CSV table of C-alpha atoms in Angstrom, one decimal:
chain,number,residue,atom,x,y,z
A,1181,UNK,CA,0.0,0.0,0.0
A,1182,UNK,CA,1.1,3.6,-0.6
A,1183,UNK,CA,1.8,5.7,2.4
A,1184,UNK,CA,3.3,9.2,2.9
A,1185,UNK,CA,4.6,10.5,6.2
A,1186,UNK,CA,5.3,14.1,6.9
A,1187,UNK,CA,6.7,14.1,10.5
A,1188,UNK,CA,6.4,17.8,11.2
A,1189,UNK,CA,2.9,19.3,11.4
A,1190,UNK,CA,4.4,22.8,12.1
A,1191,UNK,CA,7.6,24.3,11.0
A,1192,UNK,CA,8.7,27.9,11.7
A,1193,UNK,CA,11.8,29.6,10.4
A,1194,UNK,CA,13.1,33.1,10.0
A,1195,UNK,CA,13.2,34.9,6.7
A,1196,UNK,CA,16.5,34.1,4.9
A,1197,UNK,CA,17.1,30.9,6.8
A,1198,UNK,CA,17.2,27.5,5.0
A,1199,UNK,CA,14.1,25.4,5.2
A,1200,UNK,CA,13.6,21.7,4.8
A,1201,UNK,CA,10.2,20.0,4.9
A,1202,UNK,CA,10.5,16.2,5.4
A,1203,UNK,CA,8.6,13.6,3.5
A,1204,UNK,CA,9.0,9.8,3.7
A,1205,UNK,CA,7.1,7.3,1.7
A,1206,UNK,CA,6.5,3.6,1.6
A,1207,UNK,CA,5.6,1.9,-1.7
A,1208,UNK,CA,7.0,-1.3,-3.2
A,1209,UNK,CA,6.6,-0.2,-6.8
A,1210,UNK,CA,7.8,2.7,-8.8
A,1211,UNK,CA,6.3,5.9,-7.2
A,1212,UNK,CA,5.7,9.3,-8.5
A,1213,UNK,CA,6.4,11.9,-5.9
A,1214,UNK,CA,4.9,15.4,-5.7
A,1215,UNK,CA,4.8,18.5,-3.5
A,1216,UNK,CA,1.6,20.5,-3.3
A,1217,UNK,CA,1.2,23.8,-1.7
A,1218,UNK,CA,-1.9,25.7,-0.3
A,1219,UNK,CA,-1.5,29.4,0.3
A,1220,UNK,CA,-4.0,31.1,2.5
A,1221,UNK,CA,-7.4,31.3,0.9
A,1222,UNK,CA,-6.2,29.6,-2.3
A,1223,UNK,CA,-6.8,26.2,-3.7
A,1224,UNK,CA,-4.3,23.4,-3.5
A,1225,UNK,CA,-1.8,23.6,-6.3
A,1226,UNK,CA,1.2,21.6,-7.6
A,1227,UNK,CA,4.6,23.0,-6.5
A,1228,UNK,CA,6.9,20.4,-8.1
A,1229,UNK,CA,7.2,16.8,-9.1
A,1230,UNK,CA,10.2,14.6,-8.9
A,1231,UNK,CA,10.3,13.5,-12.6
A,1232,UNK,CA,10.7,17.1,-13.7
A,1233,UNK,CA,13.8,17.7,-11.6
A,1234,UNK,CA,12.9,21.4,-11.6
A,1235,UNK,CA,13.2,24.2,-9.1
A,1236,UNK,CA,10.0,26.2,-8.5
A,1237,UNK,CA,10.1,29.4,-6.4
A,1238,UNK,CA,13.5,28.4,-5.3
A,1239,UNK,CA,12.3,25.0,-3.9
A,1240,UNK,CA,13.9,21.7,-4.9
A,1241,UNK,CA,13.2,18.1,-3.9
A,1242,UNK,CA,15.3,15.1,-4.6
A,1243,UNK,CA,13.9,11.6,-4.6
A,1244,UNK,CA,16.1,9.3,-2.5
A,1245,UNK,CA,14.9,5.8,-3.2
A,1246,UNK,CA,17.4,4.3,-0.7
A,1247,UNK,CA,16.0,6.3,2.2
A,1248,UNK,CA,12.5,6.5,0.6
A,1249,UNK,CA,12.4,10.2,1.1
A,1250,UNK,CA,11.4,13.3,-0.9
A,1251,UNK,CA,12.4,16.2,1.2
A,1252,UNK,CA,11.5,19.7,0.1
A,1253,UNK,CA,14.3,22.3,0.5
A,1254,UNK,CA,14.9,26.0,0.0
A,1255,UNK,CA,18.1,27.7,0.9
A,1256,UNK,CA,16.6,31.1,1.8
A,1257,UNK,CA,13.0,31.2,3.0
A,1258,UNK,CA,10.8,34.1,2.2
A,1259,UNK,CA,7.7,35.3,4.1
A,1260,UNK,CA,5.5,34.5,1.0
A,1261,UNK,CA,6.5,30.9,1.4
A,1262,UNK,CA,4.3,30.6,4.4
A,1263,UNK,CA,1.7,28.0,3.5
A,1264,UNK,CA,0.6,24.5,4.0
A,1265,UNK,CA,2.7,21.9,2.2
A,1266,UNK,CA,1.7,18.4,1.2
A,1267,UNK,CA,3.8,15.6,0.0
A,1268,UNK,CA,2.0,13.2,-2.3
A,1269,UNK,CA,2.6,9.9,-4.0
A,1270,UNK,CA,0.9,8.2,-6.9
A,1271,UNK,CA,1.6,4.9,-8.5
A,1272,UNK,CA,3.3,5.1,-11.9
A,1273,UNK,CA,0.8,5.9,-14.6
A,1274,UNK,CA,-2.0,6.4,-12.1
A,1275,UNK,CA,-3.9,9.3,-10.7
A,1276,UNK,CA,-4.7,7.9,-7.3
A,1277,UNK,CA,-2.7,10.5,-5.3
A,1278,UNK,CA,-2.0,9.7,-1.7
A,1279,UNK,CA,-1.2,12.7,0.5
A,1280,UNK,CA,0.8,13.2,3.7
A,1281,UNK,CA,-0.8,15.0,6.6
A,1282,UNK,CA,0.8,18.2,5.6
A,1283,UNK,CA,3.3,20.7,7.2
A,1284,UNK,CA,2.4,24.2,8.0
A,1285,UNK,CA,5.4,26.4,7.2
A,1286,UNK,CA,5.6,29.8,8.8
A,1287,UNK,CA,8.4,32.2,7.8
A,1288,UNK,CA,8.9,34.9,10.3
A,1289,UNK,CA,10.2,38.4,9.4
B,616,UNK,CA,-9.2,28.7,-19.4
B,617,UNK,CA,-11.7,28.1,-16.5
B,618,UNK,CA,-10.5,26.0,-13.6
B,619,UNK,CA,-12.1,23.1,-11.9
B,620,UNK,CA,-15.5,24.1,-10.7
B,621,UNK,CA,-17.3,22.5,-7.8
B,622,UNK,CA,-20.9,23.0,-6.7
B,623,UNK,CA,-22.3,23.7,-4.2
B,624,UNK,CA,-19.6,25.4,-2.2
B,625,UNK,CA,-21.3,25.0,1.1
B,626,UNK,CA,-24.1,22.8,2.3
B,627,UNK,CA,-25.6,21.5,5.5
B,628,UNK,CA,-27.3,18.2,5.7
B,629,UNK,CA,-29.0,16.1,8.4
B,630,UNK,CA,-27.8,12.6,9.5
B,631,UNK,CA,-29.3,9.9,7.4
B,632,UNK,CA,-29.8,12.1,4.3
B,633,UNK,CA,-27.9,11.8,1.1
B,634,UNK,CA,-25.9,14.4,-0.8
B,635,UNK,CA,-24.7,14.9,-4.3
B,636,UNK,CA,-21.7,17.0,-5.2
B,637,UNK,CA,-20.8,18.1,-8.7
B,638,UNK,CA,-17.5,18.8,-10.4
B,639,UNK,CA,-16.8,20.3,-13.8
B,640,UNK,CA,-13.2,19.6,-14.8
B,641,UNK,CA,-11.0,21.8,-16.9
B,642,UNK,CA,-11.9,21.6,-20.6
B,643,UNK,CA,-10.1,18.7,-22.2
B,644,UNK,CA,-9.4,16.9,-19.0
B,645,UNK,CA,-10.8,13.4,-18.9
B,646,UNK,CA,-9.7,12.3,-15.4
B,647,UNK,CA,-11.6,13.4,-12.4
B,648,UNK,CA,-10.5,12.5,-8.8
B,649,UNK,CA,-12.3,13.1,-5.5
B,650,UNK,CA,-10.7,13.6,-2.1
B,651,UNK,CA,-12.0,14.1,1.4
B,652,UNK,CA,-10.2,16.6,3.6
B,653,UNK,CA,-10.7,16.6,7.4
B,654,UNK,CA,-8.6,18.0,10.2
B,655,UNK,CA,-8.2,14.6,11.7
B,656,UNK,CA,-7.5,12.4,8.6
B,657,UNK,CA,-6.1,15.0,6.2
B,658,UNK,CA,-6.5,14.5,2.5
B,659,UNK,CA,-7.8,11.1,1.6
B,660,UNK,CA,-8.3,9.7,-1.9
B,661,UNK,CA,-11.9,8.6,-2.6
B,662,UNK,CA,-11.9,7.6,-6.3
B,663,UNK,CA,-10.9,8.5,-9.8
B,664,UNK,CA,-12.9,8.4,-13.0
B,665,UNK,CA,-11.6,8.3,-16.5
B,666,UNK,CA,-13.8,8.2,-19.6
B,667,UNK,CA,-16.9,7.4,-17.5
B,668,UNK,CA,-15.3,4.5,-15.7
B,669,UNK,CA,-14.0,4.3,-12.2
B,670,UNK,CA,-10.3,3.6,-12.6
B,671,UNK,CA,-9.1,3.8,-9.0
B,672,UNK,CA,-10.8,3.6,-5.6
B,673,UNK,CA,-9.7,4.5,-2.1
B,674,UNK,CA,-10.7,2.9,1.2
B,675,UNK,CA,-14.1,4.4,1.8
B,676,UNK,CA,-17.4,2.5,2.5
B,677,UNK,CA,-19.9,1.9,-0.2
B,678,UNK,CA,-22.0,4.8,0.9
B,679,UNK,CA,-19.6,6.9,-1.1
B,680,UNK,CA,-20.1,6.6,-4.8
B,681,UNK,CA,-19.5,8.6,-7.9
B,682,UNK,CA,-20.0,8.7,-11.6
B,683,UNK,CA,-18.7,10.5,-14.6
B,684,UNK,CA,-20.6,11.7,-17.6
B,685,UNK,CA,-19.7,11.7,-21.3
B,686,UNK,CA,-18.6,15.4,-21.0
B,687,UNK,CA,-16.2,14.4,-18.2
B,688,UNK,CA,-18.3,16.2,-15.5
B,689,UNK,CA,-18.5,14.1,-12.4
B,690,UNK,CA,-20.7,13.8,-9.4
B,691,UNK,CA,-20.1,12.1,-6.1
B,692,UNK,CA,-22.9,10.9,-3.8
B,693,UNK,CA,-22.8,10.1,-0.1
B,694,UNK,CA,-25.8,8.2,1.2
B,695,UNK,CA,-27.0,7.8,4.8
B,696,UNK,CA,-24.9,10.7,6.0
B,697,UNK,CA,-23.0,10.4,9.3
B,698,UNK,CA,-21.6,13.2,11.4
B,699,UNK,CA,-18.1,12.0,10.5
B,700,UNK,CA,-18.8,12.8,6.9
B,701,UNK,CA,-18.5,16.5,7.6
B,702,UNK,CA,-15.5,17.5,5.5
B,703,UNK,CA,-14.2,19.5,2.6
B,704,UNK,CA,-14.7,17.4,-0.5
B,705,UNK,CA,-12.2,18.3,-3.2
B,706,UNK,CA,-12.4,17.5,-6.9
B,707,UNK,CA,-9.3,17.4,-9.1
B,708,UNK,CA,-8.9,17.0,-12.8
B,709,UNK,CA,-6.1,16.1,-15.2
B,710,UNK,CA,-5.6,15.0,-18.7
B,711,UNK,CA,-5.4,11.4,-17.4
B,712,UNK,CA,-3.9,10.0,-20.5
B,713,UNK,CA,-1.7,7.6,-18.6
B,714,UNK,CA,1.3,9.8,-18.3
B,715,UNK,CA,1.7,10.2,-14.6
B,716,UNK,CA,3.4,13.5,-15.0
B,717,UNK,CA,0.1,15.1,-15.8
B,718,UNK,CA,-0.6,18.0,-13.4
B,719,UNK,CA,-3.6,17.5,-11.2
B,720,UNK,CA,-5.7,20.7,-10.8
B,721,UNK,CA,-7.9,21.1,-7.8
B,722,UNK,CA,-11.2,22.8,-7.3
B,723,UNK,CA,-12.0,25.0,-4.3
B,724,UNK,CA,-14.0,22.2,-2.8
B,725,UNK,CA,-17.5,21.7,-1.3
B,726,UNK,CA,-17.8,22.2,2.4
B,727,UNK,CA,-20.3,19.6,3.8
B,728,UNK,CA,-21.6,19.9,7.3
B,729,UNK,CA,-23.7,17.0,8.7
B,730,UNK,CA,-25.8,17.9,11.7
C-alpha cells in the first residue's frame, strides 16, 4: 500500500534561513512523488514533481529511493513561502494520489 | 481557461440524508478524482474516474459513490450521511492519458456539514 509521512505538522523559520520539509514514503513499486502547496485562501496547487527535476520558487526536492524520502528544500526562505505543504505519491501511470498529513510552514520576518 | 468548478460550495445536511456534489473539470481533462479533507484524517483519496469508468478507488465505504458523464463532468454521492462525513470534498482533474506526470488541478471544494 502507498503511504506518505510528513513528520512535522508545524515548521517555523526566520526569513532568509534555510528550510527543509521532510517527507518519507512507503511503496513497493515505482512511485511518482509530488509536493503540493496551499497558500491562505487559495486552492491546492502543484509545486513540483520529482520527474521534472525542476526548481520552483527556489524550492527543490530530490527523490532518494534508498531512504524512501522526498524532502523539500529551499536555501533562503521568504515570508511569502508561508503556507501548507503536502507531499504526495501516486503509482506510476496512475492518478490515485496519496497525501501526507501536511506541514504548515511559517516564515517569520 | 476556466479552472475546476465545484458546486455547491457550502451545504448543511442532516444525518441519514444523502448528498450529491458536482464537479466540472478543466476543458479537455478526462480524469476526475475526488478527495475528502478533514482536520483529523487529512486529504484522503476517494476515487478517480476516466472516460466514465472508475479507474481507482480508495478505502471508503460503499456509501460513497461517484460517476462521470460523457462530457467528463463528475458527481459524487454520499448516502445515509453520518456526522463523521462532515468535511471538505475536493475534486481534481487532469488529462489522465496515462502519463503520470500530468498535473492535477484542484477545485476550491465543497464544504459539507452534517448535523
